[in-house]
XYZ file of C-alpha atoms in Angstrom:
527
model
C -1.456 23.210 -22.309
C 1.416 25.743 -23.077
C 5.152 25.594 -23.319
C 7.783 24.964 -20.724
C 11.026 27.058 -20.468
C 14.108 26.685 -18.565
C 14.928 29.979 -16.982
C 17.103 31.509 -14.219
C 15.445 33.269 -11.138
C 17.932 36.243 -10.836
C 16.683 37.284 -7.210
C 17.127 33.694 -5.669
C 19.908 32.557 -7.981
C 18.576 29.353 -8.916
C 17.257 27.648 -12.147
C 13.817 27.164 -12.564
C 11.235 25.854 -14.928
C 8.659 28.267 -16.310
C 5.450 27.220 -17.917
C 3.597 29.574 -20.341
C -0.022 28.340 -20.105
C -1.732 28.742 -23.362
C -5.590 28.547 -23.495
C -6.952 27.248 -26.541
C -8.094 29.822 -29.261
C -11.133 28.104 -30.106
C -12.824 28.975 -26.804
C -15.321 31.744 -27.062
C -13.930 35.139 -25.339
C -16.106 34.919 -22.269
C -15.042 31.201 -21.780
C -11.563 31.932 -22.451
C -11.323 34.591 -19.702
C -13.130 32.276 -17.311
C -10.606 29.470 -17.944
C -7.664 32.065 -17.782
C -9.022 33.033 -14.186
C -9.355 29.430 -13.243
C -5.934 28.418 -14.322
C -4.590 31.432 -12.438
C -6.439 30.576 -9.146
C -5.771 26.699 -9.169
C -2.070 27.589 -9.918
C -2.017 29.661 -6.994
C -3.509 26.967 -5.094
C -1.008 24.317 -6.129
C 1.792 26.767 -4.968
C 0.534 25.811 -1.406
C 1.245 22.040 -1.925
C 4.189 20.933 -0.499
C 5.235 17.304 -0.694
C 8.451 15.643 -2.212
C 6.501 13.837 -4.809
C 4.750 16.985 -6.466
C 6.946 19.466 -8.508
C 6.925 22.354 -6.266
C 5.162 25.629 -7.812
C 7.244 28.835 -6.715
C 5.128 31.462 -8.248
C 2.268 32.406 -10.672
C 2.687 35.557 -12.720
C 0.264 37.357 -14.908
C 2.159 39.312 -17.606
C 0.911 40.995 -20.887
C -2.225 39.027 -20.802
C -0.424 35.602 -20.505
C -0.177 33.325 -17.323
C 3.222 31.888 -16.293
C 3.851 29.369 -13.746
C 7.106 29.360 -12.235
C 8.143 25.682 -10.884
C 10.906 23.754 -9.504
C 13.312 22.629 -12.305
C 13.793 18.813 -12.270
C 16.392 17.180 -14.653
C 14.872 13.769 -15.417
C 13.195 12.006 -18.331
C 9.443 11.362 -17.873
C 7.968 7.733 -17.359
C 6.679 7.953 -20.852
C 10.459 8.510 -21.987
C 11.704 6.054 -19.736
C 9.093 3.362 -21.067
C 9.909 4.232 -24.730
C 13.771 3.857 -24.338
C 13.957 0.805 -21.962
C 10.732 -1.158 -22.117
C 8.257 -1.979 -19.242
C 9.535 -1.695 -15.829
C 9.335 -4.623 -13.403
C 6.219 -4.843 -10.869
C 8.157 -3.809 -7.960
C 9.451 -0.899 -9.578
C 6.091 0.181 -10.458
C 4.817 -0.302 -7.081
C 7.469 2.141 -5.540
C 6.367 4.621 -8.249
C 2.945 3.978 -7.393
C 3.249 4.726 -3.704
C 5.155 7.832 -4.203
C 2.620 9.290 -6.965
C -0.378 8.348 -4.543
C 1.480 10.031 -1.849
C 1.654 13.324 -3.771
C -2.089 12.889 -4.827
C -3.182 12.389 -1.004
C -1.363 15.555 -0.296
C -2.991 17.462 -2.922
C -6.513 16.194 -2.449
C -6.272 17.130 1.260
C -5.799 20.685 0.341
C -8.646 20.676 -2.174
C -6.431 20.134 -5.345
C -7.265 17.796 -8.187
C -4.570 17.088 -10.700
C -6.817 15.947 -13.516
C -4.136 15.116 -15.756
C -1.793 12.400 -14.195
C -0.319 10.250 -17.253
C 3.255 9.104 -17.859
C 4.409 12.362 -19.569
C 3.810 14.400 -16.243
C 5.684 11.895 -14.065
C 9.377 12.600 -13.747
C 11.701 9.972 -12.872
C 15.343 11.086 -11.769
C 18.217 8.479 -11.511
C 18.529 9.296 -7.855
C 15.663 10.090 -5.415
C 11.894 9.644 -5.791
C 9.714 10.246 -8.673
C 7.918 13.868 -9.256
C 4.376 14.430 -10.488
C 4.407 17.646 -12.535
C 1.821 20.180 -13.747
C -0.345 20.697 -10.679
C -2.428 23.504 -11.336
C -1.909 23.589 -14.949
C -4.262 20.822 -16.418
C -7.227 22.086 -14.155
C -9.238 23.145 -17.284
C -9.820 19.508 -18.228
C -12.684 19.294 -15.453
C -14.051 22.794 -16.259
C -17.741 22.246 -17.156
C -17.671 25.340 -19.699
C -15.475 23.303 -21.713
C -17.565 20.569 -22.240
C -20.107 22.639 -24.052
C -17.630 23.507 -26.838
C -16.880 19.779 -27.697
C -13.360 20.514 -26.771
C -11.086 17.645 -25.325
C -8.134 18.593 -23.282
C -5.739 16.244 -21.788
C -4.708 12.663 -22.761
C -7.722 10.536 -23.606
C -6.091 7.246 -22.796
C -5.493 8.540 -19.258
C -9.163 10.068 -18.665
C -11.466 8.586 -16.109
C -14.879 7.569 -17.633
C -16.566 10.344 -15.740
C -14.211 12.870 -17.635
C -14.567 11.019 -21.110
C -18.478 11.401 -20.396
C -18.242 15.308 -19.866
C -19.341 14.567 -16.380
C -17.874 16.691 -13.022
C -14.634 14.902 -11.957
C -12.792 14.840 -8.629
C -10.220 13.101 -6.719
C -11.292 9.724 -8.044
C -10.599 10.652 -11.690
C -6.857 11.156 -10.338
C -6.696 7.659 -8.947
C -8.188 6.343 -12.310
C -5.411 8.182 -13.861
C -3.141 6.771 -11.621
C -4.039 2.935 -12.153
C -3.829 3.676 -16.089
C -0.350 5.279 -15.485
C 0.719 2.159 -13.453
C -0.808 -0.142 -16.115
C 1.400 1.550 -19.030
C 4.722 1.385 -16.719
C 4.386 -2.451 -16.081
C 2.631 -3.363 -19.412
C 4.583 -0.688 -21.749
C 0.854 0.407 -23.384
C -2.024 2.350 -22.024
C -4.991 0.192 -20.804
C -7.649 1.642 -23.517
C -5.704 3.315 -26.521
C -7.265 2.649 -29.663
C -5.270 5.117 -31.744
C -7.894 7.790 -32.012
C -9.708 9.651 -29.933
C -13.486 8.790 -30.326
C -12.472 4.978 -30.019
C -10.284 5.822 -26.972
C -12.993 7.656 -25.031
C -15.650 5.128 -25.859
C -13.314 2.185 -24.702
C -12.534 4.025 -21.423
C -16.299 4.451 -20.764
C -17.665 1.212 -22.020
C -14.725 -1.620 -22.253
C -12.717 -3.707 -19.815
C -8.891 -2.638 -20.007
C -6.558 -4.879 -22.137
C -5.472 -8.116 -19.978
C -2.360 -7.625 -17.744
C 0.486 -10.143 -18.606
C 3.438 -8.551 -16.854
C 1.773 -6.864 -13.668
C 1.893 -9.987 -11.540
C 1.039 -9.315 -7.730
C 0.209 -5.406 -8.373
C -2.419 -6.631 -11.142
C -5.169 -6.410 -8.575
C -4.271 -2.818 -7.310
C -4.463 -1.546 -11.001
C -7.544 -3.244 -11.551
C -9.245 -1.329 -8.295
C -7.987 2.058 -9.496
C -9.458 1.185 -12.990
C -13.257 0.687 -11.520
C -15.435 2.476 -13.892
C -17.732 3.619 -10.606
C -15.600 6.479 -9.024
C -16.892 5.223 -5.558
C -15.283 1.949 -5.937
C -11.967 3.361 -6.571
C -9.388 3.192 -3.579
C -8.240 6.196 -2.039
C -4.488 7.355 -1.987
C -3.860 6.273 1.513
C -5.399 2.755 0.782
C -3.268 2.581 -2.447
C -0.204 3.359 -0.546
C -0.912 0.775 2.023
C -1.386 -1.940 -0.434
C 1.675 -1.134 -2.334
C 4.208 -0.800 0.570
C 2.881 -3.899 1.822
C 3.512 -5.793 -1.476
C 6.721 -4.095 -1.866
C 7.888 -5.034 1.721
C 6.672 -8.617 1.006
C 8.785 -8.878 -1.973
C 12.153 -7.784 -0.671
C 14.522 -10.475 -0.094
C 15.581 -11.376 3.284
C 19.305 -11.133 4.467
C 21.522 -14.195 3.419
C 21.598 -17.016 5.735
C 25.180 -15.892 6.733
C 24.138 -12.405 7.970
C 20.713 -13.599 9.452
C 22.092 -16.637 11.289
C 19.443 -18.721 10.299
C 18.374 -21.649 7.933
C 19.029 -21.502 4.290
C 16.065 -20.944 1.842
C 13.537 -18.489 1.501
C 11.669 -17.004 4.353
C 7.939 -16.830 4.238
C 7.878 -13.158 5.169
C 10.094 -12.292 2.283
C 9.101 -13.856 -1.104
C 9.887 -12.367 -4.530
C 7.773 -10.698 -7.076
C 6.894 -13.296 -9.943
C 4.848 -12.524 -13.122
C 1.414 -13.563 -13.231
C 0.330 -17.081 -14.631
C -0.594 -17.784 -18.217
C -3.762 -16.235 -19.771
C -5.710 -19.301 -18.586
C -5.680 -17.657 -15.271
C -5.924 -13.832 -15.823
C -8.220 -13.339 -12.873
C -5.566 -10.940 -11.240
C -6.546 -8.483 -13.439
C -10.144 -8.212 -12.039
C -10.973 -5.013 -10.059
C -12.457 -5.764 -6.466
C -16.163 -5.712 -6.830
C -16.679 -2.970 -4.143
C -14.646 -0.189 -2.146
C -13.610 -1.471 1.243
C -15.893 0.344 4.158
C -12.407 0.986 5.607
C -8.591 0.084 4.888
C -8.003 -3.590 5.069
C -7.597 -6.316 2.793
C -9.243 -5.552 -0.644
C -12.218 -7.534 -1.416
C -11.804 -10.027 -4.314
C -14.421 -10.893 -7.103
C -14.464 -14.057 -8.889
C -15.143 -14.223 -12.517
C -16.114 -17.396 -14.264
C -14.302 -19.444 -11.652
C -10.954 -17.666 -12.091
C -8.848 -16.925 -8.838
C -6.104 -14.801 -7.975
C -2.548 -16.322 -8.890
C 1.023 -15.699 -8.849
C 2.842 -14.238 -5.774
C -0.370 -12.522 -4.375
C -1.999 -15.879 -3.713
C 1.303 -17.174 -2.289
C 1.368 -14.244 0.176
C -2.152 -14.678 1.117
C -2.062 -18.284 1.620
C -0.014 -17.919 4.560
C -2.544 -15.619 6.231
C -0.067 -12.714 6.266
C -2.376 -9.751 5.098
C -2.708 -7.455 7.734
C -6.215 -6.421 8.989
C -4.824 -3.523 10.966
C -4.350 -1.167 7.949
C -5.442 2.144 8.859
C -5.556 5.703 7.182
C -2.504 7.669 8.049
C -0.025 5.026 8.272
C 3.397 5.765 6.385
C 6.087 6.463 9.041
C 8.200 3.788 7.200
C 9.203 4.283 3.762
C 8.601 1.650 1.438
C 12.084 2.006 -0.054
C 13.573 1.134 3.443
C 13.599 -2.594 4.806
C 15.086 -3.390 8.330
C 17.920 -5.421 8.801
C 17.370 -8.671 11.161
C 18.340 -7.833 14.415
C 19.898 -10.391 17.037
C 18.044 -11.234 20.146
C 20.822 -9.450 22.007
C 20.016 -6.387 20.002
C 23.723 -6.229 18.557
C 24.691 -4.555 15.266
C 21.929 -4.225 12.527
C 19.116 -4.290 15.191
C 15.985 -2.409 14.861
C 14.360 -2.799 17.938
C 15.529 -3.062 21.561
C 16.420 -6.539 23.366
C 16.353 -6.514 27.072
C 17.298 -8.863 29.691
C 14.329 -10.902 30.997
C 13.066 -9.982 34.558
C 13.399 -12.192 37.259
C 10.619 -14.901 36.933
C 9.704 -17.767 39.267
C 11.255 -21.019 38.027
C 9.628 -24.458 38.259
C 6.658 -26.203 36.198
C 4.124 -23.840 37.885
C 5.242 -20.908 36.207
C 4.502 -22.432 32.794
C 1.180 -24.522 33.292
C -0.787 -22.283 35.599
C -2.857 -19.789 33.941
C -0.926 -16.705 32.999
C -3.097 -14.187 34.800
C -2.376 -16.063 38.247
C 1.461 -16.218 37.475
C 2.715 -12.806 37.020
C 1.815 -9.431 35.783
C 1.508 -9.277 31.885
C 4.350 -8.885 30.280
C 6.695 -11.155 32.549
C 8.641 -13.620 30.797
C 9.328 -17.271 31.477
C 12.649 -18.185 32.504
C 15.234 -17.973 29.943
C 13.099 -15.613 27.697
C 14.301 -12.329 26.510
C 12.254 -9.206 25.706
C 12.399 -7.339 22.514
C 10.728 -3.873 21.938
C 10.165 -2.656 18.359
C 11.676 0.616 16.928
C 8.215 2.497 17.256
C 8.102 1.517 21.011
C 4.473 0.188 20.293
C 5.043 -3.165 21.738
C 7.189 -5.379 23.715
C 7.333 -9.110 22.820
C 9.155 -12.179 24.411
C 11.745 -14.399 22.546
C 12.229 -17.883 23.745
C 15.305 -19.795 23.653
C 16.052 -21.202 19.756
C 14.101 -18.058 18.298
C 15.230 -14.932 16.865
C 13.504 -11.563 16.530
C 13.635 -9.051 13.716
C 11.288 -6.145 12.310
C 10.031 -5.041 9.254
C 9.076 -1.407 8.713
C 5.440 -2.128 7.528
C 3.036 -1.723 10.223
C 6.055 -1.910 12.707
C 5.596 -5.678 12.347
C 7.819 -7.505 14.919
C 8.644 -11.137 13.997
C 9.580 -14.042 16.384
C 10.783 -17.193 14.405
C 12.356 -20.537 15.134
C 16.198 -20.376 14.227
C 16.358 -24.070 12.882
C 13.002 -24.498 11.457
C 10.956 -21.333 10.480
C 7.754 -23.630 10.768
C 6.723 -21.392 13.767
C 6.358 -17.920 13.586
C 4.966 -15.307 16.130
C 4.257 -11.858 14.585
C 2.857 -8.625 16.117
C 1.619 -5.713 13.649
C 0.706 -2.571 15.152
C -0.822 0.782 13.612
C -2.182 4.116 15.174
C -4.964 4.849 14.977
C -6.630 1.219 15.044
C -9.474 0.136 13.221
C -12.725 -0.559 14.967
C -13.296 -3.869 16.310
C -14.910 -6.329 15.802
C -15.718 -5.206 12.397
C -12.207 -5.057 11.158
C -12.031 -8.990 12.191
C -15.364 -9.531 10.352
C -13.997 -8.023 7.253
C -10.874 -10.182 7.328
C -12.673 -13.318 8.166
C -15.019 -12.764 5.070
C -11.892 -12.199 2.864
C -10.243 -15.345 4.253
C -13.062 -17.512 3.248
C -13.031 -16.327 0.033
C -9.352 -16.109 -0.972
C -7.073 -18.400 1.289
C -6.423 -21.834 -0.500
C -7.767 -24.929 1.307
C -9.190 -22.812 4.014
C -11.076 -24.229 6.793
C -12.216 -22.312 9.919
C -11.336 -23.705 13.470
C -12.552 -20.959 15.678
C -14.083 -17.449 15.608
C -14.956 -15.542 18.909
C -15.586 -12.006 19.519
C -15.309 -10.078 23.020
C -12.472 -12.227 24.138
C -9.596 -11.373 26.437
C -6.052 -11.393 25.386
C -3.063 -10.495 27.238
C -5.354 -8.757 29.822
C -7.125 -6.650 27.187
C -10.913 -7.125 26.761
C -12.561 -6.654 23.460
C -10.374 -8.964 21.512
C -11.344 -11.108 18.631
C -9.783 -14.623 17.985
C -9.879 -15.910 14.566
C -8.331 -19.558 14.084
C -8.240 -21.352 10.700
C -6.201 -23.642 8.642
C -4.899 -23.135 5.028
C -2.388 -24.117 2.549
C 0.956 -22.066 2.470
C 4.015 -23.050 0.214
C 2.664 -26.727 -0.014
C 2.375 -26.958 3.853
C -1.026 -26.845 5.939
C -0.627 -24.418 8.749
C -2.517 -23.284 11.715
C -3.168 -19.681 12.130
C -4.146 -18.082 15.378
C -5.122 -14.524 14.392
C -6.066 -11.877 17.070
C -6.876 -8.406 16.833
C -6.700 -6.457 20.143
C -6.788 -2.873 20.921
C -4.270 -0.910 23.326
C -4.929 2.508 24.334
C -4.896 4.049 21.040
C -3.037 1.451 18.872
C -4.229 -1.756 17.189
C -2.647 -4.905 17.534
C -2.659 -8.066 15.002
C -1.155 -11.004 16.914
C -0.613 -13.884 14.747
C 0.907 -17.144 15.736
C 1.538 -19.858 12.492
C 2.525 -23.273 13.062
C 2.372 -26.433 10.873
C -1.025 -28.300 11.558
C 0.712 -31.216 12.892
C 2.566 -29.134 15.581
C -0.522 -26.872 16.861
C -1.389 -29.101 19.835
C 2.245 -29.324 20.943
C 2.356 -25.735 20.339
C -0.346 -24.478 22.513
C 1.544 -23.918 25.588
C 4.031 -21.787 23.724
C 1.257 -19.614 22.487
C 0.060 -18.986 25.769
C 3.787 -18.198 26.789
C 3.833 -15.657 23.878
C 0.398 -14.003 25.112
C 1.737 -13.718 28.617
C 4.945 -12.179 27.351
C 3.142 -9.854 24.900
C 2.867 -6.204 26.275
C 1.207 -3.565 24.290
C 2.718 -0.239 24.854
C 0.514 2.240 22.721
């Protein structure tokens, strides 16, 4: 597509990159002029894009019959160079890169810009700071219908979407396909469809499944969804960011027992990434069979009895997948994990712990229906209040429990200090998905995916914490070798949506019902 030069902007005193765009000489003169005009137009449009994950376009200059694009100079190797030098990256790192690239694409698509040449050679990976997607406005020729009539192929065939390889018009979903192929390359060390020659590669893109993924582990299903042949079945950039942020956040190890003040051993909220199982169970590579009607848990498709495996299954067996996933979430970066706070809100706290308001002591304070005891948000004697950093929810922390937060979905977690078997979690997001459909989607997903799943109760139009229209979903499933009872409740505040979950070992559910009621009484949605 041209020659890149390092240059100096004498007016502003800064080094820049200058790309001289070279339109192929094989084009007829009329098509050549049209192509040059389009490059100029789209490069100017790319100059309006302002996102930390995109290389900034400073200016576009037409000089002596040539088009020059003046861009931010990024001193960093490309993802292609990095993989060639050091080999495939671990899944967690690829997930982080995917989040940043999807964010840049989302910003571009929002203003009508389609990259059309997302590939490892266009991803810059600095040692410090986030990755950068380069060549916005440069590769726009690839989707120009005037080029298909000449038989000319521009771009990288191994990263072309099927609609591009077939000569059809392409839009934002083509960028998402290329993102999936780029992530595939980053984690596997090779493109998903490369056959070593142009025509066989294009034929594989259109007609064949990608190579089996052996290193992708828990991100395999995200890559598989992006590589769907049907453009309409590919997830949007915001959905990809949400899925990958969730996986990255789940994979980050928790604080050591010394700093957390809790028991030794790994918390169920913070498992680590692990490779997928052997080729006998490669179903993690299968793409979802349909695009979710709204952001939420990705639908799964079973192939010949295969099932999702590895860490994804471990996470999902605990009922931890968040239903309240909505477009526009992203206030918390996947690269930042909150430390565990003490209940008293001391050093390292990521929320606000408050003294409990005065409550009436005695048996009637815990045995009578919550609505008849005190206003919503009133705490039982000895409990403390904890408000998350976003200020979206206040929960109660009983004696013997600790509270902490996670950035993803502004999650507040209240768990037993001596035995992490009982956990109360509230996740919140704004805006909220509509009820009851979000709960119905999660219920259908849980039936298909959770290990040894058994539904206990499902009820819509319920009341929870004084809020009408709640959906209550109770089920049992196997998690980490222990069978648990999950009370999964979706309820709406003024504008925020809340996913309230209480998980206990099955054998402790009956004795924990009163505690669940007290958590409900203490729960106070603030958004």
